[in-house]
Amino acid sequence: MIKIFVIGKPKTKFIKMGIEQYLKWNSKYDRVELVELPLSNDLNKITEKEYKNQDKEKFDKYFLPDVFKVVLDERGKELPSIDFANKIERWRIGKKNISFFIGGPLGHHEEIRKNADFLLSISKMTFTHEMAVLLLLEQIYRAFKINNNEKYHY
């Protein structure tokens, strides 16, 4: 099973449609679940440190020892799609389940990055958290196709 934990709920109609489509396509290969966690308090009313602490508390209960934890972070490693597919295969050998963590608008608390099994960067560019979910789901789908020796270009 693959779970994607994200701070905030996708709102943009076309992105929500894309997320639903990729969740459907991915279900052919494995259970892929999106877990939307509520946004923290208004950024204008709290400090960045308080905001990141709130996000950390939300993620903490999902940082399980028997799950391979991948944190999406701009300082993480960028991977070509084939290497990402190979990593997913290897991660699943050691740990049956994989969890991906996508932070809110201020990024992750340092403890979240430190306790990750792998830091992944989608790109050097910055994306909204909802776009990051869509891009990650597309790459997971592509990884399934690659790992099953199926055509993945269309």
CSV table of N, CA and C in Angstrom, one decimal:
chain,number,residue,atom,x,y,z
A,1,MET,N,0.8,-1.2,0.0
A,1,MET,CA,0.0,0.0,0.0
A,1,MET,C,0.9,1.2,0.0
A,2,ILE,N,0.4,2.3,-0.7
A,2,ILE,CA,1.1,3.5,-0.7
A,2,ILE,C,0.1,4.6,-0.2
A,3,LYS,N,0.6,5.4,0.7
A,3,LYS,CA,-0.2,6.5,1.2
A,3,LYS,C,0.5,7.8,1.0
A,4,ILE,N,-0.3,8.8,0.6
A,4,ILE,CA,0.3,10.1,0.4
A,4,ILE,C,-0.4,11.0,1.5
A,5,PHE,N,0.3,11.6,2.4
A,5,PHE,CA,-0.2,12.5,3.4
A,5,PHE,C,0.1,13.9,2.9
A,6,VAL,N,-0.9,14.8,2.9
A,6,VAL,CA,-0.7,16.1,2.4
A,6,VAL,C,-1.4,17.1,3.4
A,7,ILE,N,-0.7,18.2,3.7
A,7,ILE,CA,-1.3,19.3,4.5
A,7,ILE,C,-2.1,20.1,3.5
A,8,GLY,N,-3.4,20.2,3.8
A,8,GLY,CA,-4.3,21.0,3.0
A,8,GLY,C,-5.0,20.1,2.0
A,9,LYS,N,-6.2,20.6,1.6
A,9,LYS,CA,-7.0,19.8,0.7
A,9,LYS,C,-6.9,20.5,-0.7
A,10,PRO,N,-6.7,19.7,-1.8
A,10,PRO,CA,-6.7,20.2,-3.1
A,10,PRO,C,-8.0,20.9,-3.4
A,11,LYS,N,-7.9,22.1,-4.0
A,11,LYS,CA,-9.1,22.9,-4.3
A,11,LYS,C,-9.4,23.1,-5.8
A,12,THR,N,-8.3,23.2,-6.6
A,12,THR,CA,-8.5,23.5,-8.0
A,12,THR,C,-9.2,22.4,-8.7
A,13,LYS,N,-10.2,22.7,-9.4
A,13,LYS,CA,-11.1,21.7,-10.1
A,13,LYS,C,-10.3,20.7,-11.0
A,14,PHE,N,-9.4,21.3,-11.9
A,14,PHE,CA,-8.7,20.4,-12.8
A,14,PHE,C,-7.7,19.5,-12.1
A,15,ILE,N,-7.1,20.0,-11.0
A,15,ILE,CA,-6.1,19.2,-10.3
A,15,ILE,C,-6.9,18.1,-9.5
A,16,LYS,N,-8.0,18.4,-8.9
A,16,LYS,CA,-8.8,17.4,-8.2
A,16,LYS,C,-9.2,16.3,-9.2
A,17,MET,N,-9.6,16.7,-10.4
A,17,MET,CA,-10.0,15.7,-11.4
A,17,MET,C,-8.8,14.8,-11.8
A,18,GLY,N,-7.6,15.4,-11.9
A,18,GLY,CA,-6.4,14.7,-12.2
A,18,GLY,C,-6.0,13.7,-11.1
A,19,ILE,N,-6.1,14.2,-9.9
A,19,ILE,CA,-5.9,13.4,-8.7
A,19,ILE,C,-6.8,12.2,-8.7
A,20,GLU,N,-8.1,12.4,-8.9
A,20,GLU,CA,-9.0,11.3,-8.9
A,20,GLU,C,-8.7,10.3,-10.0
A,21,GLN,N,-8.3,10.8,-11.2
A,21,GLN,CA,-8.0,9.9,-12.3
A,21,GLN,C,-6.8,9.0,-12.0
A,22,TYR,N,-5.7,9.7,-11.5
A,22,TYR,CA,-4.5,8.9,-11.2
A,22,TYR,C,-4.7,7.9,-10.0
A,23,LEU,N,-5.6,8.3,-9.0
A,23,LEU,CA,-5.9,7.3,-8.0
A,23,LEU,C,-6.6,6.1,-8.6
A,24,LYS,N,-7.5,6.3,-9.5
A,24,LYS,CA,-8.2,5.3,-10.2
A,24,LYS,C,-7.2,4.4,-11.0
A,25,TRP,N,-6.4,5.0,-11.8
A,25,TRP,CA,-5.4,4.2,-12.6
A,25,TRP,C,-4.5,3.4,-11.7
A,26,ASN,N,-4.0,4.1,-10.6
A,26,ASN,CA,-3.0,3.4,-9.7
A,26,ASN,C,-3.7,2.2,-9.0
A,27,SER,N,-5.0,2.2,-8.8
A,27,SER,CA,-5.6,1.1,-8.1
A,27,SER,C,-5.5,-0.2,-8.9
A,28,LYS,N,-5.2,-0.2,-10.1
A,28,LYS,CA,-5.0,-1.4,-10.9
A,28,LYS,C,-3.8,-2.1,-10.4
A,29,TYR,N,-2.8,-1.4,-9.8
A,29,TYR,CA,-1.6,-2.0,-9.4
A,29,TYR,C,-1.5,-2.2,-7.9
A,30,ASP,N,-2.0,-1.3,-7.1
A,30,ASP,CA,-1.9,-1.4,-5.7
A,30,ASP,C,-2.9,-0.4,-5.1
A,31,ARG,N,-3.1,-0.5,-3.8
A,31,ARG,CA,-3.9,0.5,-3.1
A,31,ARG,C,-3.1,1.7,-2.9
A,32,VAL,N,-3.5,2.8,-3.4
A,32,VAL,CA,-2.9,4.1,-3.2
A,32,VAL,C,-3.9,5.0,-2.6
A,33,GLU,N,-3.6,5.6,-1.5
A,33,GLU,CA,-4.6,6.4,-0.7
A,33,GLU,C,-4.0,7.8,-0.5
A,34,LEU,N,-4.9,8.8,-0.6
A,34,LEU,CA,-4.5,10.2,-0.4
A,34,LEU,C,-5.2,10.5,1.0
A,35,VAL,N,-4.4,11.0,1.9
A,35,VAL,CA,-4.9,11.4,3.2
A,35,VAL,C,-4.6,12.9,3.3
A,36,GLU,N,-5.7,13.7,3.4
A,36,GLU,CA,-5.6,15.1,3.4
A,36,GLU,C,-5.7,15.6,4.9
A,37,LEU,N,-4.7,16.3,5.4
A,37,LEU,CA,-4.7,16.8,6.7
A,37,LEU,C,-5.0,18.2,6.7
A,38,PRO,N,-5.7,18.7,7.8
A,38,PRO,CA,-6.1,20.1,7.8
A,38,PRO,C,-5.0,21.1,7.8
A,39,LEU,N,-5.1,22.2,7.2
A,39,LEU,CA,-4.1,23.3,7.2
A,39,LEU,C,-4.0,23.8,8.6
A,40,SER,N,-2.9,24.3,9.0
A,40,SER,CA,-2.7,24.8,10.4
A,40,SER,C,-3.3,26.2,10.4
A,41,ASN,N,-3.3,26.8,11.6
A,41,ASN,CA,-3.9,28.1,11.8
A,41,ASN,C,-3.4,29.1,10.8
A,42,ASP,N,-4.1,30.2,10.7
A,42,ASP,CA,-3.8,31.3,9.8
A,42,ASP,C,-2.3,31.7,9.9
A,43,LEU,N,-1.6,31.7,8.8
A,43,LEU,CA,-0.2,32.1,8.8
A,43,LEU,C,0.0,33.6,9.3
A,44,ASN,N,-1.0,34.4,9.2
A,44,ASN,CA,-0.8,35.8,9.6
A,44,ASN,C,-0.9,35.9,11.2
A,45,LYS,N,-1.4,34.8,11.8
A,45,LYS,CA,-1.6,34.9,13.3
A,45,LYS,C,-0.6,34.2,14.1
A,46,ILE,N,0.3,33.3,13.4
A,46,ILE,CA,1.3,32.6,14.2
A,46,ILE,C,2.6,32.7,13.5
A,47,THR,N,3.7,32.3,14.2
A,47,THR,CA,5.0,32.4,13.6
A,47,THR,C,5.2,31.2,12.7
A,48,GLU,N,6.3,31.2,11.9
A,48,GLU,CA,6.7,30.1,11.0
A,48,GLU,C,7.0,28.9,11.9
A,49,LYS,N,7.7,29.1,13.0
A,49,LYS,CA,8.0,28.0,13.8
A,49,LYS,C,6.8,27.3,14.4
A,50,GLU,N,5.8,28.1,14.9
A,50,GLU,CA,4.6,27.5,15.4
A,50,GLU,C,3.8,26.7,14.3
A,51,TYR,N,3.8,27.3,13.1
A,51,TYR,CA,3.1,26.7,11.9
A,51,TYR,C,3.8,25.3,11.7
A,52,LYS,N,5.1,25.3,11.6
A,52,LYS,CA,5.8,24.0,11.3
A,52,LYS,C,5.6,23.0,12.4
A,53,ASN,N,5.5,23.5,13.6
A,53,ASN,CA,5.3,22.6,14.8
A,53,ASN,C,3.9,21.9,14.7
A,54,GLN,N,2.9,22.7,14.2
A,54,GLN,CA,1.6,22.2,14.1
A,54,GLN,C,1.6,21.1,13.0
A,55,ASP,N,2.2,21.4,11.9
A,55,ASP,CA,2.3,20.4,10.8
A,55,ASP,C,3.0,19.1,11.2
A,56,LYS,N,4.1,19.3,12.0
A,56,LYS,CA,4.9,18.2,12.5
A,56,LYS,C,4.0,17.3,13.4
A,57,GLU,N,3.2,17.9,14.2
A,57,GLU,CA,2.3,17.1,15.1
A,57,GLU,C,1.3,16.3,14.3
A,58,LYS,N,0.8,16.9,13.2
A,58,LYS,CA,-0.1,16.1,12.3
A,58,LYS,C,0.5,14.9,11.6
A,59,PHE,N,1.8,15.1,11.2
A,59,PHE,CA,2.5,14.0,10.6
A,59,PHE,C,3.0,12.9,11.5
A,60,ASP,N,3.4,13.3,12.8
A,60,ASP,CA,4.0,12.4,13.7
A,60,ASP,C,3.3,11.1,13.9
A,61,LYS,N,2.0,11.1,13.9
A,61,LYS,CA,1.3,9.8,14.2
A,61,LYS,C,1.3,8.9,13.0
A,62,TYR,N,1.7,9.4,11.8
A,62,TYR,CA,1.8,8.6,10.6
A,62,TYR,C,3.3,8.2,10.3
A,63,PHE,N,4.2,8.7,11.1
A,63,PHE,CA,5.6,8.3,10.9
A,63,PHE,C,5.9,7.0,11.6
A,64,LEU,N,5.4,5.9,11.0
A,64,LEU,CA,5.4,4.6,11.6
A,64,LEU,C,6.7,3.9,11.3
A,65,PRO,N,7.2,3.1,12.2
A,65,PRO,CA,8.5,2.4,12.0
A,65,PRO,C,8.5,1.3,10.9
A,66,ASP,N,7.3,0.7,10.7
A,66,ASP,CA,7.2,-0.4,9.7
A,66,ASP,C,6.8,0.1,8.3
A,67,VAL,N,6.9,1.4,8.1
A,67,VAL,CA,6.6,2.0,6.8
A,67,VAL,C,7.8,2.8,6.3
A,68,PHE,N,8.0,2.7,5.0
A,68,PHE,CA,9.1,3.5,4.4
A,68,PHE,C,8.6,4.9,4.2
A,69,LYS,N,9.3,5.9,4.8
A,69,LYS,CA,8.8,7.3,4.8
A,69,LYS,C,9.6,8.1,3.8
A,70,VAL,N,8.9,8.7,2.8
A,70,VAL,CA,9.5,9.5,1.8
A,70,VAL,C,8.9,10.9,2.0
A,71,VAL,N,9.8,11.9,2.3
A,71,VAL,CA,9.3,13.3,2.5
A,71,VAL,C,9.7,14.1,1.2
A,72,LEU,N,8.7,14.7,0.7
A,72,LEU,CA,8.9,15.6,-0.5
A,72,LEU,C,9.5,16.9,0.0
A,73,ASP,N,10.6,17.3,-0.5
A,73,ASP,CA,11.3,18.5,0.0
A,73,ASP,C,12.2,19.0,-1.1
A,74,GLU,N,12.3,20.4,-1.2
A,74,GLU,CA,13.1,21.0,-2.2
A,74,GLU,C,14.5,20.6,-2.1
A,75,ARG,N,15.0,20.2,-0.9
A,75,ARG,CA,16.4,19.9,-0.8
A,75,ARG,C,16.7,18.4,-1.0
A,76,GLY,N,15.6,17.7,-1.3
A,76,GLY,CA,15.7,16.2,-1.6
A,76,GLY,C,16.4,15.9,-2.9
A,77,LYS,N,16.5,14.6,-3.1
A,77,LYS,CA,17.1,14.1,-4.4
A,77,LYS,C,16.1,14.1,-5.5
A,78,GLU,N,16.5,14.6,-6.6
A,78,GLU,CA,15.7,14.5,-7.9
A,78,GLU,C,16.1,13.2,-8.5
A,79,LEU,N,15.1,12.5,-9.0
A,79,LEU,CA,15.3,11.2,-9.7
A,79,LEU,C,14.6,11.1,-11.0
A,80,PRO,N,15.3,10.5,-12.0
A,80,PRO,CA,14.6,10.2,-13.3
A,80,PRO,C,13.5,9.2,-13.0
A,81,SER,N,12.5,9.1,-13.8
A,81,SER,CA,11.3,8.2,-13.6
A,81,SER,C,11.8,6.8,-13.4
A,82,ILE,N,12.7,6.3,-14.2
A,82,ILE,CA,13.1,4.9,-14.1
A,82,ILE,C,13.8,4.6,-12.8
A,83,ASP,N,14.6,5.6,-12.3
A,83,ASP,CA,15.3,5.4,-11.0
A,83,ASP,C,14.2,5.4,-9.9
A,84,PHE,N,13.2,6.3,-10.0
A,84,PHE,CA,12.1,6.4,-9.0
A,84,PHE,C,11.4,5.0,-9.0
A,85,ALA,N,11.1,4.5,-10.1
A,85,ALA,CA,10.4,3.1,-10.2
A,85,ALA,C,11.3,2.1,-9.5
A,86,ASN,N,12.6,2.1,-9.8
A,86,ASN,CA,13.5,1.1,-9.2
A,86,ASN,C,13.5,1.3,-7.6
A,87,LYS,N,13.5,2.5,-7.2
A,87,LYS,CA,13.5,2.8,-5.7
A,87,LYS,C,12.2,2.3,-5.1
A,88,ILE,N,11.1,2.5,-5.7
A,88,ILE,CA,9.8,2.0,-5.2
A,88,ILE,C,9.9,0.5,-5.0
A,89,GLU,N,10.4,-0.2,-6.0
A,89,GLU,CA,10.6,-1.7,-5.9
A,89,GLU,C,11.4,-2.0,-4.7
A,90,ARG,N,12.6,-1.4,-4.6
A,90,ARG,CA,13.5,-1.7,-3.5
A,90,ARG,C,12.9,-1.3,-2.1
A,91,TRP,N,12.2,-0.2,-2.0
A,91,TRP,CA,11.6,0.2,-0.7
A,91,TRP,C,10.5,-0.8,-0.3
A,92,ARG,N,9.8,-1.4,-1.3
A,92,ARG,CA,8.8,-2.3,-0.9
A,92,ARG,C,9.3,-3.6,-0.5
A,93,ILE,N,10.5,-3.9,-0.8
A,93,ILE,CA,11.2,-5.2,-0.4
A,93,ILE,C,11.4,-5.1,1.1
A,94,GLY,N,12.0,-4.0,1.5
A,94,GLY,CA,12.4,-3.9,2.9
A,94,GLY,C,11.2,-3.6,3.8
A,95,LYS,N,10.3,-2.7,3.3
A,95,LYS,CA,9.1,-2.3,4.0
A,95,LYS,C,7.9,-2.5,3.1
A,96,LYS,N,6.9,-3.2,3.5
A,96,LYS,CA,5.8,-3.4,2.5
A,96,LYS,C,5.1,-2.2,2.1
A,97,ASN,N,4.9,-1.2,3.0
A,97,ASN,CA,4.2,0.0,2.7
A,97,ASN,C,5.1,1.2,2.6
A,98,ILE,N,4.7,2.1,1.8
A,98,ILE,CA,5.4,3.4,1.6
A,98,ILE,C,4.4,4.5,1.9
A,99,SER,N,4.9,5.5,2.6
A,99,SER,CA,4.2,6.8,2.9
A,99,SER,C,5.0,7.9,2.3
A,100,PHE,N,4.3,8.8,1.6
A,100,PHE,CA,4.9,10.1,1.1
A,100,PHE,C,4.2,11.2,1.9
A,101,PHE,N,5.1,12.2,2.2
A,101,PHE,CA,4.6,13.3,3.0
A,101,PHE,C,4.9,14.6,2.3
A,102,ILE,N,3.8,15.4,2.1
A,102,ILE,CA,3.9,16.7,1.4
A,102,ILE,C,3.4,17.7,2.4
A,103,GLY,N,4.3,18.7,2.7
A,103,GLY,CA,4.0,19.7,3.7
A,103,GLY,C,3.2,20.8,3.2
A,104,GLY,N,2.9,21.7,4.1
A,104,GLY,CA,2.1,22.9,3.8
A,104,GLY,C,3.0,24.0,3.1
A,105,PRO,N,2.4,25.2,3.1
A,105,PRO,CA,3.1,26.3,2.3
A,105,PRO,C,4.5,26.7,2.9
A,106,LEU,N,4.8,26.4,4.1
A,106,LEU,CA,6.1,26.7,4.7
A,106,LEU,C,7.1,25.6,4.7
A,107,GLY,N,6.7,24.5,4.1
A,107,GLY,CA,7.6,23.3,4.1
A,107,GLY,C,7.6,22.5,5.4
A,108,HIS,N,8.5,21.7,5.6
A,108,HIS,CA,8.5,20.7,6.7
A,108,HIS,C,9.3,21.2,7.9
A,109,HIS,N,8.9,20.7,9.0
A,109,HIS,CA,9.7,20.9,10.3
A,109,HIS,C,11.0,20.1,10.1
A,110,GLU,N,12.1,20.6,10.7
A,110,GLU,CA,13.4,19.9,10.5
A,110,GLU,C,13.3,18.4,11.0
A,111,GLU,N,12.6,18.1,12.0
A,111,GLU,CA,12.4,16.8,12.6
A,111,GLU,C,11.8,15.8,11.5
A,112,ILE,N,10.9,16.3,10.7
A,112,ILE,CA,10.3,15.5,9.7
A,112,ILE,C,11.3,15.1,8.7
A,113,ARG,N,12.1,16.1,8.2
A,113,ARG,CA,13.1,15.8,7.3
A,113,ARG,C,14.2,14.8,7.8
A,114,LYS,N,14.5,15.1,9.1
A,114,LYS,CA,15.6,14.2,9.7
A,114,LYS,C,15.1,12.8,9.9
A,115,ASN,N,13.8,12.6,10.2
A,115,ASN,CA,13.3,11.2,10.4
A,115,ASN,C,12.8,10.5,9.2
A,116,ALA,N,13.0,11.1,8.1
A,116,ALA,CA,12.5,10.5,6.8
A,116,ALA,C,13.5,9.4,6.4
A,117,ASP,N,13.0,8.4,5.7
A,117,ASP,CA,13.9,7.4,5.1
A,117,ASP,C,14.5,7.9,3.8
A,118,PHE,N,13.8,8.8,3.2
A,118,PHE,CA,14.3,9.4,1.9
A,118,PHE,C,13.7,10.7,1.7
A,119,LEU,N,14.5,11.7,1.3
A,119,LEU,CA,14.1,13.0,0.9
A,119,LEU,C,14.0,13.1,-0.6
A,120,LEU,N,12.8,13.4,-1.2
A,120,LEU,CA,12.6,13.4,-2.6
A,120,LEU,C,12.2,14.8,-3.1
A,121,SER,N,12.8,15.3,-4.1
A,121,SER,CA,12.4,16.5,-4.7
A,121,SER,C,11.8,16.2,-6.1
A,122,ILE,N,10.6,16.8,-6.3
A,122,ILE,CA,10.0,16.6,-7.6
A,122,ILE,C,10.7,17.4,-8.7
A,123,SER,N,11.2,18.6,-8.3
A,123,SER,CA,11.8,19.5,-9.2
A,123,SER,C,12.5,20.6,-8.4
A,124,LYS,N,13.4,21.3,-9.1
A,124,LYS,CA,14.0,22.5,-8.4
A,124,LYS,C,13.0,23.6,-8.4
A,125,MET,N,11.9,23.5,-9.2
A,125,MET,CA,10.9,24.5,-9.2
A,125,MET,C,10.0,24.3,-8.0
A,126,THR,N,9.2,25.3,-7.6
A,126,THR,CA,8.3,25.2,-6.5
A,126,THR,C,6.9,25.0,-7.0
A,127,PHE,N,6.1,24.1,-6.4
A,127,PHE,CA,4.8,23.8,-6.8
A,127,PHE,C,3.9,23.9,-5.6
A,128,THR,N,2.6,24.2,-5.9
A,128,THR,CA,1.6,24.2,-4.8
A,128,THR,C,1.5,22.7,-4.3
A,129,HIS,N,1.1,22.6,-3.0
A,129,HIS,CA,1.0,21.2,-2.5
A,129,HIS,C,0.0,20.4,-3.3
A,130,GLU,N,-1.1,21.0,-3.8
A,130,GLU,CA,-2.0,20.2,-4.6
A,130,GLU,C,-1.4,19.8,-6.0
A,131,MET,N,-0.6,20.6,-6.6
A,131,MET,CA,0.1,20.2,-7.8
A,131,MET,C,1.2,19.1,-7.5
A,132,ALA,N,1.8,19.2,-6.4
A,132,ALA,CA,2.8,18.2,-6.0
A,132,ALA,C,2.1,16.8,-5.8
A,133,VAL,N,0.9,16.8,-5.3
A,133,VAL,CA,0.2,15.6,-5.2
A,133,VAL,C,-0.1,15.0,-6.5
A,134,LEU,N,-0.6,15.8,-7.5
A,134,LEU,CA,-0.8,15.3,-8.8
A,134,LEU,C,0.4,14.8,-9.5
A,135,LEU,N,1.5,15.5,-9.4
A,135,LEU,CA,2.8,15.1,-10.0
A,135,LEU,C,3.3,13.8,-9.4
A,136,LEU,N,3.2,13.7,-8.1
A,136,LEU,CA,3.6,12.5,-7.4
A,136,LEU,C,2.8,11.3,-7.9
A,137,LEU,N,1.5,11.5,-7.9
A,137,LEU,CA,0.6,10.4,-8.4
A,137,LEU,C,0.9,9.9,-9.8
A,138,GLU,N,1.2,10.9,-10.6
A,138,GLU,CA,1.6,10.6,-12.0
A,138,GLU,C,2.9,9.7,-12.0
A,139,GLN,N,3.8,10.1,-11.2
A,139,GLN,CA,5.1,9.4,-11.2
A,139,GLN,C,5.0,8.0,-10.6
A,140,ILE,N,4.1,7.9,-9.6
A,140,ILE,CA,3.8,6.6,-9.0
A,140,ILE,C,3.2,5.7,-10.1
A,141,TYR,N,2.2,6.2,-10.8
A,141,TYR,CA,1.6,5.5,-11.9
A,141,TYR,C,2.6,5.0,-13.0
A,142,ARG,N,3.5,6.0,-13.3
A,142,ARG,CA,4.5,5.7,-14.3
A,142,ARG,C,5.5,4.6,-13.7
A,143,ALA,N,5.8,4.6,-12.4
A,143,ALA,CA,6.6,3.6,-11.8
A,143,ALA,C,6.0,2.3,-11.9
A,144,PHE,N,4.7,2.2,-11.6
A,144,PHE,CA,4.0,0.9,-11.7
A,144,PHE,C,4.1,0.4,-13.2
A,145,LYS,N,3.9,1.2,-14.1
A,145,LYS,CA,3.9,0.8,-15.5
A,145,LYS,C,5.4,0.3,-15.9
A,146,ILE,N,6.4,1.1,-15.5
A,146,ILE,CA,7.8,0.7,-15.7
A,146,ILE,C,8.0,-0.7,-15.1
A,147,ASN,N,7.7,-0.8,-13.8
A,147,ASN,CA,8.0,-2.0,-13.0
A,147,ASN,C,7.2,-3.3,-13.5
A,148,ASN,N,6.1,-3.0,-14.3
A,148,ASN,CA,5.4,-4.1,-14.9
A,148,ASN,C,5.7,-4.3,-16.4
A,149,ASN,N,6.7,-3.6,-16.8
A,149,ASN,CA,7.2,-3.7,-18.2
A,149,ASN,C,6.1,-3.3,-19.2
A,150,GLU,N,5.3,-2.3,-18.9
A,150,GLU,CA,4.2,-1.8,-19.7
A,150,GLU,C,4.6,-0.5,-20.3
A,151,LYS,N,4.0,-0.2,-21.5
A,151,LYS,CA,4.3,1.1,-22.1
A,151,LYS,C,3.7,2.2,-21.2
A,152,TYR,N,4.5,3.2,-21.0
A,152,TYR,CA,4.1,4.3,-20.2
A,152,TYR,C,4.1,5.7,-20.8
A,153,HIS,N,4.3,5.7,-22.1
A,153,HIS,CA,4.2,7.0,-22.8
A,153,HIS,C,2.9,7.0,-23.6
A,154,TYR,N,2.2,8.1,-23.6
A,154,TYR,CA,1.0,8.2,-24.4
A,154,TYR,C,0.9,9.6,-25.0
